[in-house]
PDB file of C-alpha atoms in Angstrom:
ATOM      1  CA  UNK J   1      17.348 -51.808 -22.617  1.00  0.00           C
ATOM      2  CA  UNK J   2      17.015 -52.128 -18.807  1.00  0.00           C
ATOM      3  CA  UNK J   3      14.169 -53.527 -17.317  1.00  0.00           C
ATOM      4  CA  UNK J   4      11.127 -51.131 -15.926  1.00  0.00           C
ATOM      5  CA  UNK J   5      11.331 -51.171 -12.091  1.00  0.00           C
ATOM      6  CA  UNK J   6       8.307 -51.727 -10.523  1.00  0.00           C
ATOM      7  CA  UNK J   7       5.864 -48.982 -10.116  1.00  0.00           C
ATOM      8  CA  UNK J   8       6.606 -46.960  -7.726  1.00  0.00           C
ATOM      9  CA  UNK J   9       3.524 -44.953  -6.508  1.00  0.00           C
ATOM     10  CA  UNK J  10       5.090 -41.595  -8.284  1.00  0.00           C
ATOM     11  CA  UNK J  11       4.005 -39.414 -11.203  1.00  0.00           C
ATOM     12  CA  UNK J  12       6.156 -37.389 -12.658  1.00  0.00           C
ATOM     13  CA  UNK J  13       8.387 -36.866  -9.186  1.00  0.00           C
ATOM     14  CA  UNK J  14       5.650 -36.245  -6.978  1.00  0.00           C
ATOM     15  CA  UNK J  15       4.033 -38.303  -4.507  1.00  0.00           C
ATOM     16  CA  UNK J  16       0.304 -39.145  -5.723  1.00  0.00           C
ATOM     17  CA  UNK J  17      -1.802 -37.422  -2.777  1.00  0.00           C
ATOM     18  CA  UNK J  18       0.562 -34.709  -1.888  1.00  0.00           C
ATOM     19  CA  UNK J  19       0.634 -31.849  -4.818  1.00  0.00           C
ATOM     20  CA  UNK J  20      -1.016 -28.143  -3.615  1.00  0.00           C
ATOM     21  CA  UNK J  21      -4.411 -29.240  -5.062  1.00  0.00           C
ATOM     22  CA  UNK J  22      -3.984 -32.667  -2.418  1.00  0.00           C
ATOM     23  CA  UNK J  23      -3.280 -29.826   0.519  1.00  0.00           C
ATOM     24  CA  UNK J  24      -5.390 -28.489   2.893  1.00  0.00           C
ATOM     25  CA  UNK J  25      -6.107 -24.702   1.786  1.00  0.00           C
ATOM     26  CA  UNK J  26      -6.589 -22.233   4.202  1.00  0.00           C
ATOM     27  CA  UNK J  27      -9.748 -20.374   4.997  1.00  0.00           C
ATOM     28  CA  UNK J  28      -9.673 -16.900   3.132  1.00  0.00           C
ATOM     29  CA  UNK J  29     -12.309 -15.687   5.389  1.00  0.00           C
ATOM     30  CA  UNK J  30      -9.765 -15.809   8.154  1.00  0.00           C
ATOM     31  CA  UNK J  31      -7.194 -14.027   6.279  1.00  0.00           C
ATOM     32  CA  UNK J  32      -6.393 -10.855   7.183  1.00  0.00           C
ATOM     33  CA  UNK J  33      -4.165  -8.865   5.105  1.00  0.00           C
ATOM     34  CA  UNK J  34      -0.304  -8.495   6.662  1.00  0.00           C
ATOM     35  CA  UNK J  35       1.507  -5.429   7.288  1.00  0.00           C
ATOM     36  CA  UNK J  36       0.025  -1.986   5.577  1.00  0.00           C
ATOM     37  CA  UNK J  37      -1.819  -3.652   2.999  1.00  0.00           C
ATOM     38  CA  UNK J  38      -4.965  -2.853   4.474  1.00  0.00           C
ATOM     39  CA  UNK J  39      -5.789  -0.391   7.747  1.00  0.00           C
ATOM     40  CA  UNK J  40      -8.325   2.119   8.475  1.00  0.00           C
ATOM     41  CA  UNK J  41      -7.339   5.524   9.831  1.00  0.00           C
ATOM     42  CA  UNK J  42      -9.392   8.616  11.289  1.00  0.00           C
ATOM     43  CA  UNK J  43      -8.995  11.702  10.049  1.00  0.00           C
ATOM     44  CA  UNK J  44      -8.357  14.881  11.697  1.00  0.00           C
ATOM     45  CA  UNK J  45     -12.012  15.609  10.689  1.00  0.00           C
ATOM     46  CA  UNK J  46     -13.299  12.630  13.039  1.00  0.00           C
ATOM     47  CA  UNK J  47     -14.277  11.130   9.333  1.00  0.00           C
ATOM     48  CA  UNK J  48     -12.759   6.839   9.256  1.00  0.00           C
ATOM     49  CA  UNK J  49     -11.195   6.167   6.374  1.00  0.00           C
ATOM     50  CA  UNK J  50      -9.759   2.716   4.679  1.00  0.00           C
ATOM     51  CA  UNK J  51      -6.560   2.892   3.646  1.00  0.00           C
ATOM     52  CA  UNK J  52      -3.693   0.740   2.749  1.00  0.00           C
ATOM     53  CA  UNK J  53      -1.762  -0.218  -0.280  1.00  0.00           C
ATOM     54  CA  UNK J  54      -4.172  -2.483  -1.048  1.00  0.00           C
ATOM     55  CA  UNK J  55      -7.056   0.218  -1.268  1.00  0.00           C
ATOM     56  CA  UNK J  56      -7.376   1.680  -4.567  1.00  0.00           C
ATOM     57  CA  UNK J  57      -8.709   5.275  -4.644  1.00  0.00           C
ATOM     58  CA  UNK J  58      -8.508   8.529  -6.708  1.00  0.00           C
ATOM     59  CA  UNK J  59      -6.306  11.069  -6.037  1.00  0.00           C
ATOM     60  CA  UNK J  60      -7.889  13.253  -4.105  1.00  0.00           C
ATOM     61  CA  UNK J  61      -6.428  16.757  -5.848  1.00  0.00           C
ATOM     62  CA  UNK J  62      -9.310  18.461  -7.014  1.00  0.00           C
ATOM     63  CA  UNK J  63      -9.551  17.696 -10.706  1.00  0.00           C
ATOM     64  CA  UNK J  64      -7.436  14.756 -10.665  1.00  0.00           C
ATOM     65  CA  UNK J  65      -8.837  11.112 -11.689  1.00  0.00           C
ATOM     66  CA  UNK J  66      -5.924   9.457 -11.268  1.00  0.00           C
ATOM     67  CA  UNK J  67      -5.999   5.859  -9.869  1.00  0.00           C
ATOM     68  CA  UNK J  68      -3.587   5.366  -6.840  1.00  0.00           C
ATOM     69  CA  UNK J  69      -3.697   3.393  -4.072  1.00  0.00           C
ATOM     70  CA  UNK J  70      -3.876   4.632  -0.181  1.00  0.00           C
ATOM     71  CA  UNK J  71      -0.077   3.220   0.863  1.00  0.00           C
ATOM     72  CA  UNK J  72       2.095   5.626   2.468  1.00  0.00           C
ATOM     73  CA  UNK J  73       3.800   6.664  -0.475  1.00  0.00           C
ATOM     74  CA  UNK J  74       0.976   8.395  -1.652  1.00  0.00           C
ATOM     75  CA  UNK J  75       0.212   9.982   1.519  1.00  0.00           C
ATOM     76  CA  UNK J  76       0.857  14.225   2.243  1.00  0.00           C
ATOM     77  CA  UNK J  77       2.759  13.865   5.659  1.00  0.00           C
ATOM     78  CA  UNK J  78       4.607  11.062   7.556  1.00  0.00           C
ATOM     79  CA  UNK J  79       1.925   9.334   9.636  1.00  0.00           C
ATOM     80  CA  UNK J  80      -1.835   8.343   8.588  1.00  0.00           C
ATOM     81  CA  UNK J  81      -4.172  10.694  10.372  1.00  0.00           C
ATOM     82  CA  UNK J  82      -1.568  12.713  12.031  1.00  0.00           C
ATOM     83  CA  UNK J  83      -1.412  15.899  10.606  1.00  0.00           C
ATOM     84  CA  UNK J  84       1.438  17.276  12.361  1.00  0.00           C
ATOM     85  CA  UNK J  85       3.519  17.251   9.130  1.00  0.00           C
ATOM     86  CA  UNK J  86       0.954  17.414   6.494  1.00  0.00           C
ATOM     87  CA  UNK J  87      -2.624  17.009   5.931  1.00  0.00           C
ATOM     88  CA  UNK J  88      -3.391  13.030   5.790  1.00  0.00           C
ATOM     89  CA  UNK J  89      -4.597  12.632   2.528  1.00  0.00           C
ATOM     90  CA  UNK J  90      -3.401  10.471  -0.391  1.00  0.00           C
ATOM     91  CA  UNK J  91      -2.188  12.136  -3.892  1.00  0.00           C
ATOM     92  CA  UNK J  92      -0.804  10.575  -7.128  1.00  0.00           C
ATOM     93  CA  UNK J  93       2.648  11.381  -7.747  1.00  0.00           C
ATOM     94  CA  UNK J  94       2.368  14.224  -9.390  1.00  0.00           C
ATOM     95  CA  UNK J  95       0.633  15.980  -6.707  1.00  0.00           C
ATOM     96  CA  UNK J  96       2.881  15.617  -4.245  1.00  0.00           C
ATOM     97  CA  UNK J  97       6.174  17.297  -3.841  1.00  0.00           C
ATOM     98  CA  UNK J  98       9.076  17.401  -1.172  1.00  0.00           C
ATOM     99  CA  UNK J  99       8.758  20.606   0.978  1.00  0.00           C
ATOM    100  CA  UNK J 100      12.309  21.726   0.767  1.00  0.00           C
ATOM    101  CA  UNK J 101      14.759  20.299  -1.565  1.00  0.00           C
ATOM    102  CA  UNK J 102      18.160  21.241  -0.244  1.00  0.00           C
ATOM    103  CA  UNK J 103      17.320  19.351   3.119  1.00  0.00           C
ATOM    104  CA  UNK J 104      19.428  16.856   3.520  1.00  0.00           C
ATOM    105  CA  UNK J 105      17.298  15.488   6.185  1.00  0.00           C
ATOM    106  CA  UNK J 106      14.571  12.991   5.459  1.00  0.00           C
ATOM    107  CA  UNK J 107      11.499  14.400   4.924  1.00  0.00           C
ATOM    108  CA  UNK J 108       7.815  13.312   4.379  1.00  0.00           C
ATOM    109  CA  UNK J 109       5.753  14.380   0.800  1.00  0.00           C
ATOM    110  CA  UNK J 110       3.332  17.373   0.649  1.00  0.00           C
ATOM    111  CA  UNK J 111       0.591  18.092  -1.328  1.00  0.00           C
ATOM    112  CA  UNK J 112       0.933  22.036  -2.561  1.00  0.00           C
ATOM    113  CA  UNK J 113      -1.490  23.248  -0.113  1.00  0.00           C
ATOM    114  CA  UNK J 114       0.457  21.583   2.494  1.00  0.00           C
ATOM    115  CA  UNK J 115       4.263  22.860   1.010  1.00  0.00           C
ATOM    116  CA  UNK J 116       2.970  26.186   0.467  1.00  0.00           C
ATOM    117  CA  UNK J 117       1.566  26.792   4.247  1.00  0.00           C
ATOM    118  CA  UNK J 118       4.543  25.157   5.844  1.00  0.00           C
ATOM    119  CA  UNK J 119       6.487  28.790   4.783  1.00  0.00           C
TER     120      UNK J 119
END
């Protein structure tokens, strides 16, 4: 059996002192959320909304209690409070449909309301 070389001043790999509980954390009050994760938006009402895909919220079909978030996915038109192509607000899947199908141009999702006054 070799001999044991001397100690070394490492556990397991790692450098005592220096493992993510050893590191300086950063101050979560300073955070801010990156990208579209969290944003608030006016509506064409004048009404300031929070949305992001980081903002949970109900669908907002009338009779619907589904759970979705406010990300762009789930939003009726292209652009958050621009209702130039649909009417800002945020549905669950199944409330929101493509306007025309055989497009083969990209399009942004409508709610029905929004598909059915676009003809």
């Amino acid at each position: 059996m070799p001999p044991t070389p001397p100690y070394s001043g490492r556990v397991g790999g790692v450098c005592p002192g220096t493992g993510p509980a050893d590191r300086p954390q950063p101050d979560p009050a300073l955070e801010e959320p990156m990208g579209y994760a969290y944003y608030t938006v006016t509506r064409h009402d004048g009404i300031e909304i929070e949305a992001g895909y980081a903002v949970e919220a109900v669908c907002e079909q009338d009779g619907c209690t589904e759970q979705i978030d406010r990300g762009l996915d789930q939003l009726c038109g292209s652009e958050p409070g621009a209702p130039e192509d649909g009417c800002g607000g945020y549905f669950c899947s199944r409330h929101l449909y493509y306007p025309d199908w055989e497009s083969e141009e990209p399009q942004p999702l409508n709610c029905k309301p929004c598909v059915e006054n676009r003809d």
